[in-house]
Short mmCIF file of C-alpha atoms in Angstrom, two decimals:
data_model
loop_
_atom_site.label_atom_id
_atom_site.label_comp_id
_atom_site.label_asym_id
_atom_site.label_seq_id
_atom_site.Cartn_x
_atom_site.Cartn_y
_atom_site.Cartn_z
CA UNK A 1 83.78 89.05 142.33
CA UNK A 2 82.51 87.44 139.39
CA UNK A 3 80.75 90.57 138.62
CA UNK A 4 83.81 92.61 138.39
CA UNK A 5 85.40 90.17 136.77
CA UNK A 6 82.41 90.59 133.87
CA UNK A 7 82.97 94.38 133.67
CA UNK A 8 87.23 94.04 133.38
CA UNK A 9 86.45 91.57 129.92
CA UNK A 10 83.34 94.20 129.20
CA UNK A 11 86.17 96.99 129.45
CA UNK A 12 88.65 95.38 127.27
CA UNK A 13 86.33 94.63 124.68
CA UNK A 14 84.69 97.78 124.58
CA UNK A 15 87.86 100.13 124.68
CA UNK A 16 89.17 98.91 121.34
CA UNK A 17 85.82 99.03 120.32
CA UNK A 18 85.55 102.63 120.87
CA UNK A 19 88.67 103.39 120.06
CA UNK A 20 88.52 102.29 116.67
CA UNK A 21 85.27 103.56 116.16
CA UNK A 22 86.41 107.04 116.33
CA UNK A 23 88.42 107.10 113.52
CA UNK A 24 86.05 107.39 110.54
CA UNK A 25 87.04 105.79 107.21
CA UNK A 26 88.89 106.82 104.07
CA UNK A 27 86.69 109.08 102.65
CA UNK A 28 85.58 109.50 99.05
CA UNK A 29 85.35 113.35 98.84
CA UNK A 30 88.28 115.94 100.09
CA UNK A 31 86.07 117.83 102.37
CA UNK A 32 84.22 115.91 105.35
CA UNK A 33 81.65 117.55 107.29
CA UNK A 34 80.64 115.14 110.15
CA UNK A 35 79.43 118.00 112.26
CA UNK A 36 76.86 119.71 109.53
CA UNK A 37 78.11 122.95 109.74
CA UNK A 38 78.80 123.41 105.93
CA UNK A 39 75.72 123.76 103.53
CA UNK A 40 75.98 121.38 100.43
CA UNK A 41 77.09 124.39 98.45
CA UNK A 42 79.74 125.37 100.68
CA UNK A 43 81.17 121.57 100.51
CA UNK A 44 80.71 121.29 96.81
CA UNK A 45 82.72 124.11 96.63
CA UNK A 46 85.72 123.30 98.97
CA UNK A 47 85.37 119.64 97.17
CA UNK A 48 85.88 121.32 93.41
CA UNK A 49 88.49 123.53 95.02
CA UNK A 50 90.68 120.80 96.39
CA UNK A 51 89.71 118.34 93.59
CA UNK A 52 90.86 120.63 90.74
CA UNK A 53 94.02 121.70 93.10
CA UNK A 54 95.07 117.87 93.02
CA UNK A 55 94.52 117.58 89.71
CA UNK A 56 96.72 119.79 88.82
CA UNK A 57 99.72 119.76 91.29
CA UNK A 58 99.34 116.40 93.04
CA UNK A 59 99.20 117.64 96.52
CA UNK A 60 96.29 115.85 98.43
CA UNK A 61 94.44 118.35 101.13
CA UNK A 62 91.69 116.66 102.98
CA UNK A 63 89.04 118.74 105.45
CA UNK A 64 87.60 116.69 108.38
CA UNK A 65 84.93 118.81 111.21
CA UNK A 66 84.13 116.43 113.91
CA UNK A 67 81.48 118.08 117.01
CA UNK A 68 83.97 116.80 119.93
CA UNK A 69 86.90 115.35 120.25
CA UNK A 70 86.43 111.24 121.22
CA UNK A 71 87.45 110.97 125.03
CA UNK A 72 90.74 109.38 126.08
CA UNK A 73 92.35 110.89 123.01
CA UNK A 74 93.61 114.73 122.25
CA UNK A 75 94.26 116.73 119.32
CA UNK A 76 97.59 115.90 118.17
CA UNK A 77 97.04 112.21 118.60
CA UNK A 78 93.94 112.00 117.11
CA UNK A 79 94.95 114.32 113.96
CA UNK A 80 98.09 111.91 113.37
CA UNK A 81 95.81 108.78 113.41
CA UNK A 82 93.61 110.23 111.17
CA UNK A 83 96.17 111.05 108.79
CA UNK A 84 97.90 107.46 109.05
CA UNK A 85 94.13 105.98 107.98
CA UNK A 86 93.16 108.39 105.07
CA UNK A 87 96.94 108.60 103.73
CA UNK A 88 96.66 112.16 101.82
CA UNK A 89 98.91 112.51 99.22
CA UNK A 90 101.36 110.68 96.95
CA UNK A 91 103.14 107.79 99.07
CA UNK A 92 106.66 108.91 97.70
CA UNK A 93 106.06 112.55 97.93
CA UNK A 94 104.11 112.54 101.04
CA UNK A 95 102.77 115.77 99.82
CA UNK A 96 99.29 115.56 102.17
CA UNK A 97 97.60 118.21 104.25
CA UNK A 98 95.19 117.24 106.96
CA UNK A 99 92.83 120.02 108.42
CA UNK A 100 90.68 118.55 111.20
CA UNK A 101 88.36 120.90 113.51
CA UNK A 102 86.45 120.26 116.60
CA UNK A 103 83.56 122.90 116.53
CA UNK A 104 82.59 121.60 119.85
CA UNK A 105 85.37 121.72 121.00
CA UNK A 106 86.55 124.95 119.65
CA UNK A 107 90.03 123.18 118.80
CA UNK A 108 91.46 122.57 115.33
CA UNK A 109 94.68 120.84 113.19
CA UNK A 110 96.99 121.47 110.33
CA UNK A 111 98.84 118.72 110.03
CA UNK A 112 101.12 118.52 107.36
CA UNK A 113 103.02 115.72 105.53
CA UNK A 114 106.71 115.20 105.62
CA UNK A 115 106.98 116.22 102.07
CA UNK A 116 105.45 120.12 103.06
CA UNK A 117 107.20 120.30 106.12
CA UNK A 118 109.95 122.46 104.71
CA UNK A 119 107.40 124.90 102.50
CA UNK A 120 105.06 125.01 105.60
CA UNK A 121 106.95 124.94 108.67
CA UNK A 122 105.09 124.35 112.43
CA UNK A 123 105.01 128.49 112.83
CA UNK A 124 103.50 129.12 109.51
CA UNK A 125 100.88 127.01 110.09
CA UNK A 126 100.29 128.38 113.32
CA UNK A 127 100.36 131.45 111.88
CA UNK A 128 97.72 130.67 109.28
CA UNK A 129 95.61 129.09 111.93
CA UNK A 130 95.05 131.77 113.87
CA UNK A 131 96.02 134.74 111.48
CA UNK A 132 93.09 133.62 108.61
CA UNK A 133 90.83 130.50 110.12
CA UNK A 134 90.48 131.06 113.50
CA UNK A 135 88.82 134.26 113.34
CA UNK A 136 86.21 133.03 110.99
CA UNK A 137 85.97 129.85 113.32
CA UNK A 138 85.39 132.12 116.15
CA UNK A 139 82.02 133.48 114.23
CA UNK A 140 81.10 130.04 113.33
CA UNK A 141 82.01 130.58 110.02
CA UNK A 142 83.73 127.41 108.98
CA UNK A 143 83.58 127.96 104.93
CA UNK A 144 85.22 131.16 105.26
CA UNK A 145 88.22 130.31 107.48
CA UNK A 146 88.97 127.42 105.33
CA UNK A 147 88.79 129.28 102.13
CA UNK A 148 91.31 131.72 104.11
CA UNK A 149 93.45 129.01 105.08
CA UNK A 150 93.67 127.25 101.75
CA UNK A 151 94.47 130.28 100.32
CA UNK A 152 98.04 130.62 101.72
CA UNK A 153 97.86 126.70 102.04
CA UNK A 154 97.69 126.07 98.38
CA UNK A 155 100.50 128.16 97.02
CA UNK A 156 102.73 127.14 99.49
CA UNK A 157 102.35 123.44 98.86
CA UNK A 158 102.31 124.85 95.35
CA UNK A 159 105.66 125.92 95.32
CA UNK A 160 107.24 122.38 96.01
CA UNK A 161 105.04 120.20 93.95
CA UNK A 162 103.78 120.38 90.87
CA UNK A 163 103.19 117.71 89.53
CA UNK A 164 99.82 117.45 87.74
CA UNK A 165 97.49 113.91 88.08
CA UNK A 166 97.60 112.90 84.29
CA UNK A 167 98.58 109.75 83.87
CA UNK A 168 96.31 108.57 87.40
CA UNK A 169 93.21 107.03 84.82
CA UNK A 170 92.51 110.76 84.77
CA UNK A 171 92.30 110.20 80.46
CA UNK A 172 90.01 107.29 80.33
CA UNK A 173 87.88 108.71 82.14
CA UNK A 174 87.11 111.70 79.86
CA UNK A 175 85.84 108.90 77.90
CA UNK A 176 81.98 109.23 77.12
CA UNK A 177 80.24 108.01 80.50
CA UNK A 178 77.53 105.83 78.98
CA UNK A 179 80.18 104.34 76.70
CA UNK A 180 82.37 102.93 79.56
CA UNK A 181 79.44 101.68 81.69
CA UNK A 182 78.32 99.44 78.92
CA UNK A 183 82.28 98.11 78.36
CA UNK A 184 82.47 97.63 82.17
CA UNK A 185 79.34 95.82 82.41
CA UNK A 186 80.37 93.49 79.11
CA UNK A 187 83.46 93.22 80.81
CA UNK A 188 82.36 92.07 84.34
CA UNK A 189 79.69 89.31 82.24
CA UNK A 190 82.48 88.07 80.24
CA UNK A 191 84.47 87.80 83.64
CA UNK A 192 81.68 85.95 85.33
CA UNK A 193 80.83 83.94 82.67
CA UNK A 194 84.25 82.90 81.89
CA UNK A 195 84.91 81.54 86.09
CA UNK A 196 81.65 79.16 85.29
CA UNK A 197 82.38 77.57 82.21
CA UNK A 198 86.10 77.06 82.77
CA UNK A 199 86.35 76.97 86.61
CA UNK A 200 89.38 78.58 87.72
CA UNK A 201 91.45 78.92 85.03
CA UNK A 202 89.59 81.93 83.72
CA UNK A 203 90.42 83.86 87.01
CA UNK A 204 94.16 83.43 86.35
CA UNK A 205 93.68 84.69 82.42
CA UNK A 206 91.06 87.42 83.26
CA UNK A 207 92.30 89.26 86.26
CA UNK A 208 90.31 92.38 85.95
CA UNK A 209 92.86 94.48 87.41
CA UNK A 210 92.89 97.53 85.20
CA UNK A 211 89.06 97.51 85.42
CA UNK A 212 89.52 98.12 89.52
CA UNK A 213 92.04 101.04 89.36
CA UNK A 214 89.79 102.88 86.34
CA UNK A 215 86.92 102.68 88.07
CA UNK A 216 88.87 103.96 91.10
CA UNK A 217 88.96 107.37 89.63
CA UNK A 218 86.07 107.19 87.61
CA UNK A 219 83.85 107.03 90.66
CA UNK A 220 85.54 109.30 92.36
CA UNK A 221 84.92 111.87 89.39
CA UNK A 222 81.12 111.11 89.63
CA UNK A 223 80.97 112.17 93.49
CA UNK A 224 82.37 115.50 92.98
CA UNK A 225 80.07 116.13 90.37
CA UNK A 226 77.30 115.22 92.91
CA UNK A 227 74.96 113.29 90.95
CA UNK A 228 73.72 110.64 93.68
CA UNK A 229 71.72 108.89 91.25
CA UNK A 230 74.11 107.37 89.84
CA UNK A 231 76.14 106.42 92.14
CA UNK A 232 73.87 104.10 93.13
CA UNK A 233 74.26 102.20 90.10
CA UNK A 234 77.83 101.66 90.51
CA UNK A 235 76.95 100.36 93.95
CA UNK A 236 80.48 98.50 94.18
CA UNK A 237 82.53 101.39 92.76
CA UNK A 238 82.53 103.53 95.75
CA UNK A 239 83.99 100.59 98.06
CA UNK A 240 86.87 100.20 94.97
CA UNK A 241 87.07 103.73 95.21
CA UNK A 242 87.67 104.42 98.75
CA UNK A 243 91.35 102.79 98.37
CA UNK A 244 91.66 104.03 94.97
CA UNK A 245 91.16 107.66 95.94
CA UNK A 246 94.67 108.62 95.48
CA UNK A 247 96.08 104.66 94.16
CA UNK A 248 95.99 103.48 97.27
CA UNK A 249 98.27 103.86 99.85
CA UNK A 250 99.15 107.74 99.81
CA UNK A 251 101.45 109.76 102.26
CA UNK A 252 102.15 110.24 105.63
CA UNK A 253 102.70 112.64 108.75
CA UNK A 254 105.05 112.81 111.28
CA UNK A 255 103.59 115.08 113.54
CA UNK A 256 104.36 118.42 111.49
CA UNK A 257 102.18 121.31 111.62
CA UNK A 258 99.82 123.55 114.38
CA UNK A 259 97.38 123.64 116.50
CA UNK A 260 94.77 126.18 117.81
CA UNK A 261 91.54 126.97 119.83
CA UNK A 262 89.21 129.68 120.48
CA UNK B 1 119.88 42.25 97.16
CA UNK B 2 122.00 45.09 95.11
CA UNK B 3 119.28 46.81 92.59
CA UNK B 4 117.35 46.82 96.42
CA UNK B 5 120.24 48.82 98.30
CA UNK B 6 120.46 51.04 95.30
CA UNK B 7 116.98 51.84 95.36
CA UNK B 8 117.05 52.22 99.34
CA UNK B 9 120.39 54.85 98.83
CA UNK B 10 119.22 57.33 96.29
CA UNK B 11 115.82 57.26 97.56
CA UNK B 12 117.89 58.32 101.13
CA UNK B 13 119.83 60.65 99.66
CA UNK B 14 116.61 62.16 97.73
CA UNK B 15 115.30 62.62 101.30
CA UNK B 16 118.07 64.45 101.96
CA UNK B 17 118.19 66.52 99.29
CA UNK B 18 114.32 67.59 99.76
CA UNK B 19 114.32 68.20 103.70
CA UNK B 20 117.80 70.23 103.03
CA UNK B 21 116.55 72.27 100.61
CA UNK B 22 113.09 72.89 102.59
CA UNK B 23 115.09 73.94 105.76
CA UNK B 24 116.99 75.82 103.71
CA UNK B 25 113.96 77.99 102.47
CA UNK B 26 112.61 78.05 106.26
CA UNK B 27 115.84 79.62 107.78
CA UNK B 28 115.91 81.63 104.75
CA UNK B 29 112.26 83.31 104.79
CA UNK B 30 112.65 83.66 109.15
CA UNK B 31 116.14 85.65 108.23
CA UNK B 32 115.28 87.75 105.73
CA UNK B 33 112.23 88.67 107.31
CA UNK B 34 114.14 89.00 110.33
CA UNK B 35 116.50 91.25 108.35
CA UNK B 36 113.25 93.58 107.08
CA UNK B 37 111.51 93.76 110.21
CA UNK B 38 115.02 94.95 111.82
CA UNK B 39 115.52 97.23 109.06
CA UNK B 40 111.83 98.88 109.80
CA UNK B 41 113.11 99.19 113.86
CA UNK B 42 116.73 101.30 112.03
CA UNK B 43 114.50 103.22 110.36
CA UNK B 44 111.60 104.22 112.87
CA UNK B 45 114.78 105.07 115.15
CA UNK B 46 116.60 107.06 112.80
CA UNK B 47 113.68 109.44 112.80
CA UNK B 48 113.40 109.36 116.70
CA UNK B 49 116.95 110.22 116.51
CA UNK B 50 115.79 113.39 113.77
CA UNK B 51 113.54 114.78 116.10
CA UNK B 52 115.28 114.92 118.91
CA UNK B 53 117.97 116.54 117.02
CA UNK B 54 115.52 119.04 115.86
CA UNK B 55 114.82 119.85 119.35
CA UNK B 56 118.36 120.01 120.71
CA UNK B 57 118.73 122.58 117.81
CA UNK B 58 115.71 124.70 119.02
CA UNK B 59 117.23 125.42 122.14
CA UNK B 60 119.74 127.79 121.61
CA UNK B 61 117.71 129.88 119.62
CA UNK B 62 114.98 129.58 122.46
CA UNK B 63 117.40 130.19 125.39
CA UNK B 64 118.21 133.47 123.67
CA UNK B 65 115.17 134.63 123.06
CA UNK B 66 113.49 134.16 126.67
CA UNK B 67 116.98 135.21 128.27
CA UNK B 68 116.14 139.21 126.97
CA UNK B 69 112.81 139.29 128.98
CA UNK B 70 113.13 137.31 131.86
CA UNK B 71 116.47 137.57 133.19
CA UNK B 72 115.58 136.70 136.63
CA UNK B 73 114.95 132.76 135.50
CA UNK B 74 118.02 132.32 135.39
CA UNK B 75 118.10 128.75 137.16
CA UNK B 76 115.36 127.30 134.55
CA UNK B 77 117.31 128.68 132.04
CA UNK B 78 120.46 127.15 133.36
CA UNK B 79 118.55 123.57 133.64
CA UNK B 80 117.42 123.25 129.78
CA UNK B 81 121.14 124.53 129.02
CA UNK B 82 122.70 121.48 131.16
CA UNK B 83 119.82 118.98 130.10
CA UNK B 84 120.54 120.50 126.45
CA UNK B 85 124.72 119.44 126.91
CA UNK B 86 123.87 116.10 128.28
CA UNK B 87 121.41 115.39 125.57
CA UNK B 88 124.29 116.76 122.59
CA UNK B 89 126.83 113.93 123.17
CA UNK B 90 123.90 111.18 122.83
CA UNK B 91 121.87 112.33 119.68
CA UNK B 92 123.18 110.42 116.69
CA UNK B 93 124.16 107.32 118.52
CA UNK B 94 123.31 105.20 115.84
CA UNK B 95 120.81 101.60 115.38
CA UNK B 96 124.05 99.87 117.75
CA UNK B 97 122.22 101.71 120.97
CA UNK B 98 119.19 99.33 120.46
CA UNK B 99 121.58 96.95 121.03
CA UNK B 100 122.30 97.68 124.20
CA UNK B 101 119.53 98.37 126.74
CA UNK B 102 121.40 100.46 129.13
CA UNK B 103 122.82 102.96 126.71
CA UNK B 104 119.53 102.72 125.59
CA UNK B 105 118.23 103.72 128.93
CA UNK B 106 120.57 106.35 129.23
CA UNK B 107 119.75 107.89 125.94
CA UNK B 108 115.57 107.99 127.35
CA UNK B 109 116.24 109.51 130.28
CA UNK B 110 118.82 112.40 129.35
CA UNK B 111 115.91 113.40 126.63
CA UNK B 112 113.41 113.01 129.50
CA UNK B 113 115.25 115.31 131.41
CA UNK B 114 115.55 117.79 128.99
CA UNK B 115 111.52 117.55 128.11
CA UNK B 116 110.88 118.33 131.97
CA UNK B 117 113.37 120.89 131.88
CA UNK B 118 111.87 122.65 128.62
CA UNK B 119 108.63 122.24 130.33
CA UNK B 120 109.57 124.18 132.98
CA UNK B 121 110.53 126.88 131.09
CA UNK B 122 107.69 126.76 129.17
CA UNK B 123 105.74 127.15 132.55
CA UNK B 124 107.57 130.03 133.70
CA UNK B 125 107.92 132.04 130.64
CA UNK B 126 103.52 132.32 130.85
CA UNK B 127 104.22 135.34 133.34
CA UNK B 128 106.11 137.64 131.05
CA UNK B 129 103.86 139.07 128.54
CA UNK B 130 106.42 140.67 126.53
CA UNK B 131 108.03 137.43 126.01
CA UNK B 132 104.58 136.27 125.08
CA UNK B 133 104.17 138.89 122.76
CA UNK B 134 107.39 138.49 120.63
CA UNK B 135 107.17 137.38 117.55
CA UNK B 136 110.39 135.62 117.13
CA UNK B 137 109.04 133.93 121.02
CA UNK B 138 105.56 132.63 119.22
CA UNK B 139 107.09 131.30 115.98
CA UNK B 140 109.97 129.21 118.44
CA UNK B 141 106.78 127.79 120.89
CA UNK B 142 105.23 126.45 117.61
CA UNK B 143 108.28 125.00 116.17
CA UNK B 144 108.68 123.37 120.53
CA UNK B 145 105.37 122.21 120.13
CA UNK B 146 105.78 120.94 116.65
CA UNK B 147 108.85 119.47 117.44
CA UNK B 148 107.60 117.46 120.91
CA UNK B 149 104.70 116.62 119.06
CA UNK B 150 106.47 114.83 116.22
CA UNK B 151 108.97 113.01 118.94
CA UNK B 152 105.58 111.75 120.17
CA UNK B 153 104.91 110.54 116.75
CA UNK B 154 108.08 109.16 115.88
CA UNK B 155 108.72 107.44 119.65
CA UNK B 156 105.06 105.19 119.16
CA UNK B 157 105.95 104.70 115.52
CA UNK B 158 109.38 102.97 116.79
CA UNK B 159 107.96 101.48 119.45
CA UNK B 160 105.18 100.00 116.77
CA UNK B 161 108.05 98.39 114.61
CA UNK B 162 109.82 97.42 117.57
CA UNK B 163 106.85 95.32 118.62
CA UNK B 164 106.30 93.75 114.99
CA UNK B 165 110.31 92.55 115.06
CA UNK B 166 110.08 91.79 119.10
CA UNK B 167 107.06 89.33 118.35
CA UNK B 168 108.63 87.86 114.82
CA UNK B 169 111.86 86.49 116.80
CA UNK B 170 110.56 85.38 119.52
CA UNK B 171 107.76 83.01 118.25
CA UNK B 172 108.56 79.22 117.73
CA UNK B 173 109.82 78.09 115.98
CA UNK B 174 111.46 81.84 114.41
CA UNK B 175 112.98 82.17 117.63
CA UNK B 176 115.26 78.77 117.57
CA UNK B 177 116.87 80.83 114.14
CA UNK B 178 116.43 84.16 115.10
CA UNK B 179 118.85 83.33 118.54
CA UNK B 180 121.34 81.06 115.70
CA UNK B 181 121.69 84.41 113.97
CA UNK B 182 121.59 86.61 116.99
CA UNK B 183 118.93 88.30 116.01
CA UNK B 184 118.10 89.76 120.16
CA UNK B 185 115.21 91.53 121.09
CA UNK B 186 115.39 95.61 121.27
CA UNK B 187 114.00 97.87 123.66
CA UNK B 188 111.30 100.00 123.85
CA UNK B 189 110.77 103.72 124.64
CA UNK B 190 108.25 103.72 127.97
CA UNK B 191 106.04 106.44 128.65
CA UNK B 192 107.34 109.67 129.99
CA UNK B 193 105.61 110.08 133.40
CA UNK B 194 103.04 113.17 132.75
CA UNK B 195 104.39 114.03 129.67
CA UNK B 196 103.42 111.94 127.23
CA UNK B 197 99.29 111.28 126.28
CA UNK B 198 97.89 112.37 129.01
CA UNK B 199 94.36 113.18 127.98
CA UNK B 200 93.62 116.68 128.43
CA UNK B 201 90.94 117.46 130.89
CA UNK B 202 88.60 119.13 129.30
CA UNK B 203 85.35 120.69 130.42
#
């Protein structure tokens, strides 16, 4: 008796647990490989692809390839989830595409934002799953069925918005790198040194608020250009980063879009 | 004796003044977040009520289609058409149905129907080929799917901000104001039998 009682509070413990553990966090790129099926190239690529595509017209398309599926979940639910957590796109457009594949599982997702839903309907996206991915998939070649995909995927979400990422800290951080490190640094020692001579009044005078959301892009910029090395230096950056990816809170998903196996 | 019952009144009536004004701010943070958190559950149902619209208008289209290759299903057919009419005079009900846990009820279990029904169909329809192989037939089964999918979505999303108001009026002491205003719980959407997250089996 007291034994099963043990395993019932084991069971409720360890079912959230899980349950939460299968949805990854917000990530910092646009294209996640958790299976290791794409070659640093091949992600690089899809990464500067759907980086510059942003840039330009706003809409937010984020790659996730899992090996299985997590049990006591399925497809659908598990795409949705995923797209409540990593919010792609803009929160008032909703302009976000979510492409999740189970190699595994030979299963995979487009799930589209309520801002596409109208430029790609439920059958187009069918269509472009199995018309241009899914026969790539079916070879094992991932890269090529997403290039395929994002190829009709891009012009369609294209043709609603358009609205390039200017004004998102994207100037300051053309600024020279080196430059901006130094004024961040000088920045964060005035900050600190300000909260210890005059207690707490400094932290109502010095919020470093703009500091946060700059470096939100600016180490987001560093990542697709793929030089680890320093990214370690800004240590901190990435975790203001992984809100900051899009400012914040971005857009959601009711449920629109396809599925397919093979 | 008179500077001392002065004193003694306008420090009373200060009292006054300061527990008025703080029950005033009480009642007035409970209510309006009352009035947010209701104004989340409107909203969540609205879009329940936009899916299942979008479904109700799939079906003609979908009856016609299957009807020109498989004639002889003709009672399956019939069944989403009746579950269809039942469904057409309760879409659009409005935020007052969440006020009333029967209609409420009602509303569930004529879109219930019609989900069986459609999945019935969608049963049958696997042994005609032709049907299968239509173009017009695959583009309507992924708007279907779609379209159950997102009444999935929308039905836990409601039932999310249902919870969040549900839990706000009835804790002490919100739920002393929250009755003053008649601010009354709403109900929930259960889970269809079958239908809804079953885990797939897979192997």
């Amino acid at each position: 008796m007291k034994l099963k009682l043990w395993t019932f509070y084991l069971v409720l413990i360890i079912i959230p647990w899980i349950y939460g553990q299968t949805l990854p966090e917000k990530p910092a790129a646009w294209c996640n490989d958790y299976a290791g099926v794409l070659t640093p190239q091949q992600r690089d690529s899809l990464n500067a692809i759907l980086g510059a595509f942003e840039q330009r017209t706003s809409n937010q398309i984020f790659i996730a390839i899992f090996r299985r599926l997590p049990e006591g979940t399925y497809l659908e639910d598990f795409a949705v989830r995923l797209f409540e957590k990593w919010r792609p796109g803009l929160p008032d457009k909703n302009n976000g595409i979510l492409i999740v594949i189970f190699t595994e599982d030979r299963k995979a997702r487009i799930e589209v934002g309520y801002g596409l839903e109208d430029v790609i309907t439920d059958a187009q996206a069918r269509r472009v799953l199995y018309d241009e991915m899914i026969p790539y998939f079916k070879k094992g070649d991932y890269y090529h069925g997403l290039l395929a995909g994002l190829k009709v995927l891009m012009p369609a979400a294209e043709g609603k918005y358009q609205i390039p990422l200017k004004r998102r800290s994207r100037s300051r951080s053309k600024s020279s790198d080196p430059l901006v490190a130094i004024f961040t640094v000088l920045i964060i020692f005035l900050f600190l040194y300000g909260v210890s001579r005059r207690g707490r009044h400094a932290g109502m005078t010095l919020g470093p608020g703009p500091v946060i959301v700059w470096h939100g892009g600016h180490s987001r910029r560093r990542r697709r250009r793929d030089d680890d090395d320093d990214d370690d230096f800004w240590g901190g950056g990435g975790s203001f980063g992984g809100s900051g990816f899009s400012g914040g809170f971005g857009g959601l998903s009711g449920g629109g879009g396809a599925s397919g196996s093979w | 004796m008179k500077r001392g019952c002065l004193i003694g009144l306008i420090a009373g009536i200060a009292l006054l003044v300061v527990i008025g004004i703080s029950i005033f701010v009480t009642v007035k943070n409970y209510y309006n977040q009352f009035v947010t958190l209701e104004e989340q559950v409107n909203q969540a149902w609205s879009q329940v009520e936009n899916v299942y619209q979008r479904r109700a208008d799939l079906i003609p289209n979908l009856v016609e289609v299957v009807k020109g290759y498989a004639r002889h299903e003709r009672e399956t057919l019939q069944a989403v058409v009746e579950a269809r009419a039942k469904v057409g005079g309760q879409v659009n009900i409005g935020p007052g149905v969440l006020n009333d846990p029967q209609a409420f009820a009602r509303f569930q279990q004529a879109q219930d129907a019609l989900s069986s029904a459609l999945q019935r169909l969608m049963v049958v329809v696997e042994r005609y080929p032709e049907l299968k192989a239509d173009q017009r037939f695959a583009d309507l089964q992924a708007q279907l799917e779609g379209t159950e999918n997102r009444i999935a979505v929308e039905r836990r999303r409601f039932n999310q901000a249902v919870q969040a108001y549900n839990t706000a009026i009835r804790k002490f002491p919100a739920n002393i104001i929250a009755s003053f205003f008649g601010f009354q719980p709403k109900p929930y959407f259960k889970a269809q039998p079958g239908a809804e997250q079953a885990p797939k089996v897979q192997f």
